[in-house]
Short mmCIF file of C-alpha atoms in Angstrom, two decimals:
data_model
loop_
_atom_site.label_atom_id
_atom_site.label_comp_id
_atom_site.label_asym_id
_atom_site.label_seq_id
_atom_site.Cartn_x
_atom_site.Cartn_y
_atom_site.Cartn_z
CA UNK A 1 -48.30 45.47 4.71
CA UNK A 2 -45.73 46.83 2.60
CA UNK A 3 -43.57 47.22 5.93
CA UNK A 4 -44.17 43.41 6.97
CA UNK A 5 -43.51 42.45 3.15
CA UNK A 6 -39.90 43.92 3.70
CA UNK A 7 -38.94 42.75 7.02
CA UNK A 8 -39.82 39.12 5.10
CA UNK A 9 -37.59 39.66 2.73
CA UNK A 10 -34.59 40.74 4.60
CA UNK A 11 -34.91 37.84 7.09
CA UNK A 12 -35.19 35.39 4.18
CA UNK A 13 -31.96 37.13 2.51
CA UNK A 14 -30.34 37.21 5.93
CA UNK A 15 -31.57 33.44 6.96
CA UNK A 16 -30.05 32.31 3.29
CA UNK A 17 -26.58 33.90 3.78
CA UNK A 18 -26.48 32.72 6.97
CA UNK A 19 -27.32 29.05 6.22
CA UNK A 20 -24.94 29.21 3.14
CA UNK A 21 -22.41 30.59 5.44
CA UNK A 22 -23.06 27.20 7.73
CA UNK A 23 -22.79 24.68 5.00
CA UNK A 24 -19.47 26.46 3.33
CA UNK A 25 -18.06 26.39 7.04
CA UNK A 26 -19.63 22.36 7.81
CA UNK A 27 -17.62 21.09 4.42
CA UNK A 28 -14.73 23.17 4.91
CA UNK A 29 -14.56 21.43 8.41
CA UNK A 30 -15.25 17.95 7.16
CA UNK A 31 -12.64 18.35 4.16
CA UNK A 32 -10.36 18.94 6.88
CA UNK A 33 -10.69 16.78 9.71
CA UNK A 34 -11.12 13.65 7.20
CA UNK A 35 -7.89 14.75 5.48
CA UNK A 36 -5.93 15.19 8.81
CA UNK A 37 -7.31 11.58 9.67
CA UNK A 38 -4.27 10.76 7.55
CA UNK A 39 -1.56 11.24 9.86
CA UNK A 40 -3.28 9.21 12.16
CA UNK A 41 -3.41 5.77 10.40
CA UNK A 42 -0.46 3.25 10.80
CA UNK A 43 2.51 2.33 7.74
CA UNK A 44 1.94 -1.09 8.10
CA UNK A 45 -1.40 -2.19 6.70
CA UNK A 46 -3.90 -2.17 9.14
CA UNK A 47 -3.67 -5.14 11.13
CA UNK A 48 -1.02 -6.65 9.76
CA UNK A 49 2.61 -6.87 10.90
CA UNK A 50 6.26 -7.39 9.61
CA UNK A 51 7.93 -10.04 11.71
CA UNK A 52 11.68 -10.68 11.71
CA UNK A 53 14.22 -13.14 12.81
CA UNK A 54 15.08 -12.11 16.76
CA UNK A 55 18.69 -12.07 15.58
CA UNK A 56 17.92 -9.44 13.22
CA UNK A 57 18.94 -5.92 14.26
CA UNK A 58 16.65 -3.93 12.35
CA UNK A 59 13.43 -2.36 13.84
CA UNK A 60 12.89 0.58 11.99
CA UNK A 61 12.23 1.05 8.39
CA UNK A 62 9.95 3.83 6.20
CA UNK A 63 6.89 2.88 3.66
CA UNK A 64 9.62 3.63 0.83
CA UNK A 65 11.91 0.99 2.33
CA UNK A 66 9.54 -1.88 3.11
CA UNK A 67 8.43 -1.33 -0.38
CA UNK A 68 11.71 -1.60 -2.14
CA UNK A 69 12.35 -4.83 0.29
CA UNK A 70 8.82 -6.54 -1.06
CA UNK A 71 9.46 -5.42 -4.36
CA UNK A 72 13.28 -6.81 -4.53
CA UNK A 73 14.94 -3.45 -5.40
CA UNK A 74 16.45 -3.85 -2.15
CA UNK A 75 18.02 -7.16 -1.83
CA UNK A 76 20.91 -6.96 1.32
CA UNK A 77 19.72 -6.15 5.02
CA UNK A 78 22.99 -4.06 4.56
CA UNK A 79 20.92 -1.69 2.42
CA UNK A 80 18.45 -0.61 5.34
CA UNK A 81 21.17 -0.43 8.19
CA UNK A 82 21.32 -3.95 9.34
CA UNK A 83 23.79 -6.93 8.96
CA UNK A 84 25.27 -8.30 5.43
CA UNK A 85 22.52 -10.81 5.03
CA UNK A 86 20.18 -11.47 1.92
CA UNK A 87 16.70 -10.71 2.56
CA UNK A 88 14.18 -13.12 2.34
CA UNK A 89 10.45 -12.28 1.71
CA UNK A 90 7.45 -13.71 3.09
CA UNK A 91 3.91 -13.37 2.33
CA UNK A 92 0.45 -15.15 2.82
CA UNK A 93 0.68 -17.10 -0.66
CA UNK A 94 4.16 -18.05 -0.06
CA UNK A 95 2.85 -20.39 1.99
CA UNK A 96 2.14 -23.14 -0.09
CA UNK A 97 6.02 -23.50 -1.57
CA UNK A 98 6.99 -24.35 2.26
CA UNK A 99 4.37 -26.28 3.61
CA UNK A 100 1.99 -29.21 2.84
CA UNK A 101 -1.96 -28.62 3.01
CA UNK A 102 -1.53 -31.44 6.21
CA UNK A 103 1.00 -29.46 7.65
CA UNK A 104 -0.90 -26.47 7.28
CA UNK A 105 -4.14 -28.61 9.21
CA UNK A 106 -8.15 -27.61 8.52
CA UNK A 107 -8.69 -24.27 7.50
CA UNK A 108 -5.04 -23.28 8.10
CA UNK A 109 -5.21 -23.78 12.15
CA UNK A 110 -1.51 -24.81 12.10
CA UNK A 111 -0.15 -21.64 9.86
CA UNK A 112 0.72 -19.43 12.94
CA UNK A 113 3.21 -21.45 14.41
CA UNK A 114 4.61 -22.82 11.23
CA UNK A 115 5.28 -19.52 9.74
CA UNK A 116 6.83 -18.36 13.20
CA UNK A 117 9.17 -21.38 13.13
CA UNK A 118 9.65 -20.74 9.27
CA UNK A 119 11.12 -16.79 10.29
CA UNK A 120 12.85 -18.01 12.80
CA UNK A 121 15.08 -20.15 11.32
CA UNK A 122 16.02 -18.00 8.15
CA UNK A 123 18.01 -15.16 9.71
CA UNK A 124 17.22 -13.33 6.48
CA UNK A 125 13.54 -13.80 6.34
CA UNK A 126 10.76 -10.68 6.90
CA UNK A 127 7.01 -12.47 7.18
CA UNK A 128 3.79 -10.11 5.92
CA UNK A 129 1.20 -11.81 7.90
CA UNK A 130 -1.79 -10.75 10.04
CA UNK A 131 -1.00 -9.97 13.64
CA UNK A 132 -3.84 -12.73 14.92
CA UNK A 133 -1.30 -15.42 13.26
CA UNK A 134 1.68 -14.78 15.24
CA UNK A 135 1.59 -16.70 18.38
CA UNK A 136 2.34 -14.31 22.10
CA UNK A 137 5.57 -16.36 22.95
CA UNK A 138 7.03 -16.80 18.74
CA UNK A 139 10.66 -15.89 19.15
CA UNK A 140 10.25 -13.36 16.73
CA UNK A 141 10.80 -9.68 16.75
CA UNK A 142 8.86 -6.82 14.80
CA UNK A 143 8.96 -3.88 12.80
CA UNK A 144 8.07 -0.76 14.73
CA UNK A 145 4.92 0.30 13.36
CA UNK A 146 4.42 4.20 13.48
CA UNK A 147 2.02 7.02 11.90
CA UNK A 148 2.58 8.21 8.48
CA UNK A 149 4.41 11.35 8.74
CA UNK A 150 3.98 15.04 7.43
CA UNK A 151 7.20 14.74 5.81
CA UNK A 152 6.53 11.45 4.14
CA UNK A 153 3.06 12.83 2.55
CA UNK A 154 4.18 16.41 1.54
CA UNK A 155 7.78 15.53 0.64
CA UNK A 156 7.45 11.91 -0.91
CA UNK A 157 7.66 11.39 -4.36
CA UNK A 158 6.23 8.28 -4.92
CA UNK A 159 2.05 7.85 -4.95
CA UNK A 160 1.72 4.31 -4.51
CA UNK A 161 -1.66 4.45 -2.21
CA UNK A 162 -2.80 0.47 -3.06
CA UNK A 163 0.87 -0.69 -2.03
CA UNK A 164 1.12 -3.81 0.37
CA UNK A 165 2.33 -4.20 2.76
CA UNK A 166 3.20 -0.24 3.13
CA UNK A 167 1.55 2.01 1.08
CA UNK A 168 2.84 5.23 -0.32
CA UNK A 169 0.78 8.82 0.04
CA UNK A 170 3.73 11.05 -1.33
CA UNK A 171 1.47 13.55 -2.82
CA UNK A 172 4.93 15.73 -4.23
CA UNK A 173 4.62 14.00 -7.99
CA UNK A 174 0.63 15.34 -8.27
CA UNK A 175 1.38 18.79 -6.43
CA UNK A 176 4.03 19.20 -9.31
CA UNK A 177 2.17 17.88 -12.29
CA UNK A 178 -0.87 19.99 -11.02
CA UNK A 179 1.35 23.36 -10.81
CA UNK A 180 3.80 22.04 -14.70
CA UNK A 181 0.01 21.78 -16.51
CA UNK A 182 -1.37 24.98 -15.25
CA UNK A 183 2.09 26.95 -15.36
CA UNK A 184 2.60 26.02 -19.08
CA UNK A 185 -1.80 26.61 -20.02
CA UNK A 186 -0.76 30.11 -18.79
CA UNK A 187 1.83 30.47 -20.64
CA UNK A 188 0.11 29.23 -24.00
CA UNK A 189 -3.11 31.22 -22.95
CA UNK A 190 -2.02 34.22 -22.10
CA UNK A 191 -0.52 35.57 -25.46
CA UNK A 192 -3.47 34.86 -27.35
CA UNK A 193 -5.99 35.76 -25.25
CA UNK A 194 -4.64 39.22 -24.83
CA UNK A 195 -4.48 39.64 -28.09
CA UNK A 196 -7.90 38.50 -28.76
CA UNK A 197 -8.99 41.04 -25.67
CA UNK A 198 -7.02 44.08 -27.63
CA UNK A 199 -8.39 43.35 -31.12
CA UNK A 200 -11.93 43.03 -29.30
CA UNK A 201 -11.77 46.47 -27.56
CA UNK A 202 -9.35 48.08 -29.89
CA UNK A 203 -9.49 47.17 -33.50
CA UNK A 204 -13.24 45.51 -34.40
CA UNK A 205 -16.26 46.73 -35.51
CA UNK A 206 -19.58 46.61 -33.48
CA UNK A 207 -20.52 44.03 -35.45
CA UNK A 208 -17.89 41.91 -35.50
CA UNK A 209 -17.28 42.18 -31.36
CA UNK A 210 -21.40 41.71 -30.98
CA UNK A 211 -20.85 38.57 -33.26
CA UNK A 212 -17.56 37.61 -31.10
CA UNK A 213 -18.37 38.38 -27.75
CA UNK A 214 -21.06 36.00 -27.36
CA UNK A 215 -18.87 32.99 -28.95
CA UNK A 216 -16.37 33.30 -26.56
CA UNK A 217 -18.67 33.35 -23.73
CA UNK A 218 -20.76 30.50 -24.75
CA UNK A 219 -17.24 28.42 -24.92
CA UNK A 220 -17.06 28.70 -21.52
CA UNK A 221 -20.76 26.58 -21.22
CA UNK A 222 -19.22 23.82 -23.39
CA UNK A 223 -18.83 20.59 -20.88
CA UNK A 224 -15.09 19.95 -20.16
CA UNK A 225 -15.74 16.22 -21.01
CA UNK A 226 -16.25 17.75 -24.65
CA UNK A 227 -12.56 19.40 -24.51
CA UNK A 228 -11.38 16.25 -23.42
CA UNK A 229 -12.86 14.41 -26.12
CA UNK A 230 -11.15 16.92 -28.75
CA UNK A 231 -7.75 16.69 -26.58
CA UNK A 232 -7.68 12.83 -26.91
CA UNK A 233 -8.91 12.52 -30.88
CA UNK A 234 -6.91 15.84 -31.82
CA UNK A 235 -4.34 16.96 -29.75
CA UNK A 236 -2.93 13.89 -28.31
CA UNK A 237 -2.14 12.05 -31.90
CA UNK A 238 -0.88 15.33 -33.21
CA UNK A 239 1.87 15.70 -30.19
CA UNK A 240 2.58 11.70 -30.70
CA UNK A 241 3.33 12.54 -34.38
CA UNK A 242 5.01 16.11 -34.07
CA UNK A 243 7.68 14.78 -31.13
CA UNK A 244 7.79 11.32 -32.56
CA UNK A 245 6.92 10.20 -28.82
CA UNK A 246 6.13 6.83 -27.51
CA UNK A 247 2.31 7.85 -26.43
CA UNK A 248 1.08 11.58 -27.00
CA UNK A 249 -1.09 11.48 -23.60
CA UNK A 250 1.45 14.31 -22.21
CA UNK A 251 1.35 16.99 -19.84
CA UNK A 252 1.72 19.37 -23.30
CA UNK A 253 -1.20 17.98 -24.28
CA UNK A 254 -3.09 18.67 -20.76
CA UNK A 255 -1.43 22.07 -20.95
CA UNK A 256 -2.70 22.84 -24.44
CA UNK A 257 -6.73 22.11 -23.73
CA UNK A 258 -6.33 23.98 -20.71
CA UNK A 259 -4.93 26.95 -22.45
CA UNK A 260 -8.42 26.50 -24.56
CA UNK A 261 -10.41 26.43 -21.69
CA UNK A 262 -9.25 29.12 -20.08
CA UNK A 263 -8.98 31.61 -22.60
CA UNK A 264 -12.95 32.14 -22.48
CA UNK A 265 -11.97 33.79 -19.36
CA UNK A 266 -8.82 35.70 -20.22
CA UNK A 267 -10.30 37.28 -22.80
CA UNK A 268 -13.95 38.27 -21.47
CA UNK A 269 -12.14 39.74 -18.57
CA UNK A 270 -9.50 41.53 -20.06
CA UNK A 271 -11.48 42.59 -22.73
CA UNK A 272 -14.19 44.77 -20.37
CA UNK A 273 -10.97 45.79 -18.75
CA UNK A 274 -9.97 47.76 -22.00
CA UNK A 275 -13.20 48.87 -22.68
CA UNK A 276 -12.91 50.55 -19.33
CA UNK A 277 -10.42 52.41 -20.02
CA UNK A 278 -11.53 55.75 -19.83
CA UNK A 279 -12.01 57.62 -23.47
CA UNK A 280 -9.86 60.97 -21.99
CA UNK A 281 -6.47 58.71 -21.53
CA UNK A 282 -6.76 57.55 -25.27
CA UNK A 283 -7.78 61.23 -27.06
CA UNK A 284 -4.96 62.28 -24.94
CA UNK A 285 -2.77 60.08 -26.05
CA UNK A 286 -3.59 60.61 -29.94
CA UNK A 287 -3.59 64.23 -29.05
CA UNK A 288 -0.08 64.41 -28.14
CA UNK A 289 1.09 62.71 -31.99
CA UNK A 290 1.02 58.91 -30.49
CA UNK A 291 -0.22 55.96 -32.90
CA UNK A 292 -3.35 53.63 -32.21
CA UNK A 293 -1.16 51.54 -31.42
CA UNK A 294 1.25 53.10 -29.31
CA UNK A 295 -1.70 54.36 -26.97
CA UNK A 296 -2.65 50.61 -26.85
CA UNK A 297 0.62 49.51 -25.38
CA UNK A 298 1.59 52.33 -23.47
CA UNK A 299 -2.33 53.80 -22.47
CA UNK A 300 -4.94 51.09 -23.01
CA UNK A 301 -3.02 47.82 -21.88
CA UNK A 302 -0.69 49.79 -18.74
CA UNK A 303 -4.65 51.29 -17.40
CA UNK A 304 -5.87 48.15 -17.31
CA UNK A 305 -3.66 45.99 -16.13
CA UNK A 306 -5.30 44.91 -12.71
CA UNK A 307 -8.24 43.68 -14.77
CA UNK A 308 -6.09 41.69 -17.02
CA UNK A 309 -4.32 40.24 -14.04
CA UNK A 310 -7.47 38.79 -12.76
CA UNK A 311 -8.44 37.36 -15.91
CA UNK A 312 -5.31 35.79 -15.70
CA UNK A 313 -5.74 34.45 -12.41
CA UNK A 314 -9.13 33.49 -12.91
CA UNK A 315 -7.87 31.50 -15.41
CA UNK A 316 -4.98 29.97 -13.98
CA UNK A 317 -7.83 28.99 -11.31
CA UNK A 318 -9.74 27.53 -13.91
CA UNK A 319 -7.04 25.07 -15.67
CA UNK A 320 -5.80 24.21 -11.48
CA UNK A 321 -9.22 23.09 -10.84
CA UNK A 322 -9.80 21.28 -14.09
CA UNK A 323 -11.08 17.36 -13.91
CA UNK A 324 -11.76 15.56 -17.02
CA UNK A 325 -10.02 17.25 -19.79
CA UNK A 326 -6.67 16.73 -18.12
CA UNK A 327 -7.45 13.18 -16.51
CA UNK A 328 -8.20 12.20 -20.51
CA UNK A 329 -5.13 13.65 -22.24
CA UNK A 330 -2.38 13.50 -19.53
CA UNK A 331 -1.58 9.90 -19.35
CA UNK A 332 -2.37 9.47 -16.02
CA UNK A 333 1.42 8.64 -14.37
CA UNK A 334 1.74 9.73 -10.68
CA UNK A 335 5.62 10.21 -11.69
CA UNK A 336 7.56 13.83 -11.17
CA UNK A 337 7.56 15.25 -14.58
CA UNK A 338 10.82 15.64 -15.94
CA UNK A 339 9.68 17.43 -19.39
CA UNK A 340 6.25 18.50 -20.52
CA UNK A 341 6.04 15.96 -23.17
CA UNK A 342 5.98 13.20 -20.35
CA UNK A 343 2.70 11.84 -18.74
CA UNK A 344 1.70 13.14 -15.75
CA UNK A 345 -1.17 13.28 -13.34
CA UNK A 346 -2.76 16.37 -11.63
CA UNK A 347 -4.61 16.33 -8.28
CA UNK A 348 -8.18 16.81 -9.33
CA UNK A 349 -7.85 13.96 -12.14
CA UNK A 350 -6.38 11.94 -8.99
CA UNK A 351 -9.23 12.45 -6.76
CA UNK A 352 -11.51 11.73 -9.53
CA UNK A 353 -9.89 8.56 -10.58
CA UNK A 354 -9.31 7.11 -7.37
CA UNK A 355 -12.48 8.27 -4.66
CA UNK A 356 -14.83 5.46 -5.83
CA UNK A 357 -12.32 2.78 -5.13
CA UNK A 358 -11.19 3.92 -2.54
CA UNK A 359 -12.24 2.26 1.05
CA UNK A 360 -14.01 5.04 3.11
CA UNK A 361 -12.19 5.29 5.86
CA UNK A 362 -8.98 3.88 5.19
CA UNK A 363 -5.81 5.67 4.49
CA UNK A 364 -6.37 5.84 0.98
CA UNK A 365 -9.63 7.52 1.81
CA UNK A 366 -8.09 10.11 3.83
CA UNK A 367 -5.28 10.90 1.49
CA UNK A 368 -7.50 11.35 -1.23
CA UNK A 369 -9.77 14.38 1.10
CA UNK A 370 -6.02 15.49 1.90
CA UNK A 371 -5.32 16.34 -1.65
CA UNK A 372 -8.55 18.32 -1.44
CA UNK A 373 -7.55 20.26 1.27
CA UNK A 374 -3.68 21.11 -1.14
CA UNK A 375 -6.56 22.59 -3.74
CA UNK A 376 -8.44 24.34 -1.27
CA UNK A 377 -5.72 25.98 -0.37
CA UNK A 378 -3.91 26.26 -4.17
CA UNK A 379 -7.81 27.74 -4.94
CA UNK A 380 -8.01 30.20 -1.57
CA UNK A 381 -4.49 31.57 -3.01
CA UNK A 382 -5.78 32.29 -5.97
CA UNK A 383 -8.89 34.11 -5.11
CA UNK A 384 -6.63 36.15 -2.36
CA UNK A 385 -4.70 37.27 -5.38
CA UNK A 386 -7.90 38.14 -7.57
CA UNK A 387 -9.24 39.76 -4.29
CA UNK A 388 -6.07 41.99 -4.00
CA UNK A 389 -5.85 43.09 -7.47
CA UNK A 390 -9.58 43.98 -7.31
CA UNK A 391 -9.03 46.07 -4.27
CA UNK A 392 -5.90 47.90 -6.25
CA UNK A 393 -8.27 48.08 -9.12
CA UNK A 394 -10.57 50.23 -7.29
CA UNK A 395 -8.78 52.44 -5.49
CA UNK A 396 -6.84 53.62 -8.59
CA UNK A 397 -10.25 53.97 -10.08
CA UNK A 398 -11.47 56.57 -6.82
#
């Protein structure tokens, strides 16, 4: 019985890590394939085209280009590598400031033709219409429509996903804003939770690190809604005040509650790191005439170092992760941050902000499962790193 009991167990165990295996491996695989969807789907909105006058040389333009046209920061067909002509826009709505409602005929049956005679005699003119409206034989020519490009996602640096008629995925202004916030929560976290790890193992009482200890563990169970909430009533008017800026919602103060939430981390695992250290380094230390202190920095701290390092990194993998806290303090602006006292958005806050509005399917869809697969991978780093210090950890330890 006790036999049958135990091969039960071991093929439930084994059953369980295989099935978890599955799943990890099934979302992994969907992440991916929905993300690379991206580089599929079209410039031009789907189903729509950009029709020009047949005189018009130009046949080829980017997202970044068809935007600027639309949005009349570009103004001269010079501008885009075709003739010294002003550029005239055209869109759907336009159409009531050129023709009459009995022009137009019931439920718009006359439009096609119109707007193809309209484009045809403006020289200047570019038409945003749907492809069903533009008649087979309309002497009209048309904007090459191609796939959105690697280089255009990974290297653009405008995130303008809801854009007509071309919208932008240039994911470079989150990838930096993501990498600014966590870079700088490092930087504030690291100092202090160090020192909160050395006082810990080094300087307190049992008491006072059994009192400690616990509080800085349970801060890590504290909902990150809660540090946004304290970023946005606290932080974010004490920046606005301190820097005399225009809004405090800043990537300082995104940096600064991450720096809170990660020192939990930092300091638990740098803290059993110390105590680690084993008790023959430091009486041999203070047997050869060296301070408390001195075998701290050049015993304690030097011994432990691959278990402060992942601390570290755990942490930095906590504040690149992060959702809430920085989608409520960080002002939200898909720009390329400049300084960390200007708003900025991060890739998790972006996927969080934009999923549920998103069409599934569409481009804007697939972009978004695209940014998860640029965390996945900032994430996988991470652990690698924890994963090789670990392993160095250990064999200095046998």
């Amino acid at each position: 019985m006790k036999k049958i009991l135990e091969k039960a167990v071991k093929w439930i165990l084994t059953a369980s890590g295989f099935v978890t295996s599955v799943v990890i491996l099934l979302i992994i695989g969907f992440l991916f394939t929905e993300g690379a969807g991206l580089f599929g789907e079209k410039v031009i909105e789907e189903g729509y085209v950009l029709a020009l006058n047949r005189e018009n040389p130009v046949r080829e333009m980017d997202a970044a280009q068809i935007k600027a046209i639309f949005d009349e920061d570009v103004t001269n067909w010079s501008e885009v590598g075709g003739p010294d002509l002003r550029i005239e826009t055209f869109r759907l709505e336009d159409m009531d400031e050129y023709f009459t409602e009995e022009q137009l005929g019931p439920d718009y049956g006359n439009a096609g033709p119109l707007i193809a005679g309209l484009v045809s005699s403006h020289p200047g003119m570019v038409a945003f219409v749907p492809e069903s409206m533009i008649p087979d034989d309309a002497p009209l020519a048309l904007i090459e429509d191609r796939s959105i490009s690697p280089k255009e996602v990974f290297a653009g640096s405008e995130w303008f996903p809801t854009a007509t008629p071309a919208p932008l995925f240039g994911m470079w202004p989150l990838l930096a804003g993501t990498l600014w916030v966590s870079l700088f929560a490092i930087l504030f976290a690291l100092p202090f939770g160090i020192s909160i790890a050395v006082y810990m193992s080094e300087v307190a009482s049992e008491r006072v690190r059994g009192f400690l200890k616990p509080v800085i563990e349970l801060l890590n169970g504290i909902p990150s809604v809660v540090y946004g909430f304290f970023g946005l009533i606290i932080i974010v008017p004490l920046l606005q005040q301190v820097f005399g800026l225009p809004v405090g919602e800043s990537g300082l103060a995104g940096s600064i509650v991450l720096a809170i939430m990660a020192l939990p981390t930092i300091v638990t695992v740098a803290e059993d790191a110390m105590r680690n250290c084993p008790r023959s380094l430091r009486e041999a230390s203070l047997a050869l005439g060296a301070t408390r202190w001195q075998t701290v920095a050049k015993v304690v701290i030097p011994s432990s170092m691959s278990g402060i390092a992942s601390g570290v990194v755990l942490g930095i993998g906590r504040a690149v992760g992060e959702t809430m806290a920085v989608l409520m303090v960080t002002g939200n602006a898909a720009v390329i941050p400049h300084s960390i006292l200007e708003p900025l958005r991060t890739i998790p806050a972006t996927i969080a902000a934009e999923l549920g509005e998103a069409p599934a399917g569409g481009a804007h869809y697939q972009s978004l499962f695209l940014l998860g697969v640029i965390l996945f991978f900032i994430t996988f780093f991470i652990n690698l790193c924890v994963e090789y210090i670990s392993s160095r950890n250990r064999a200095k330890n046998s």
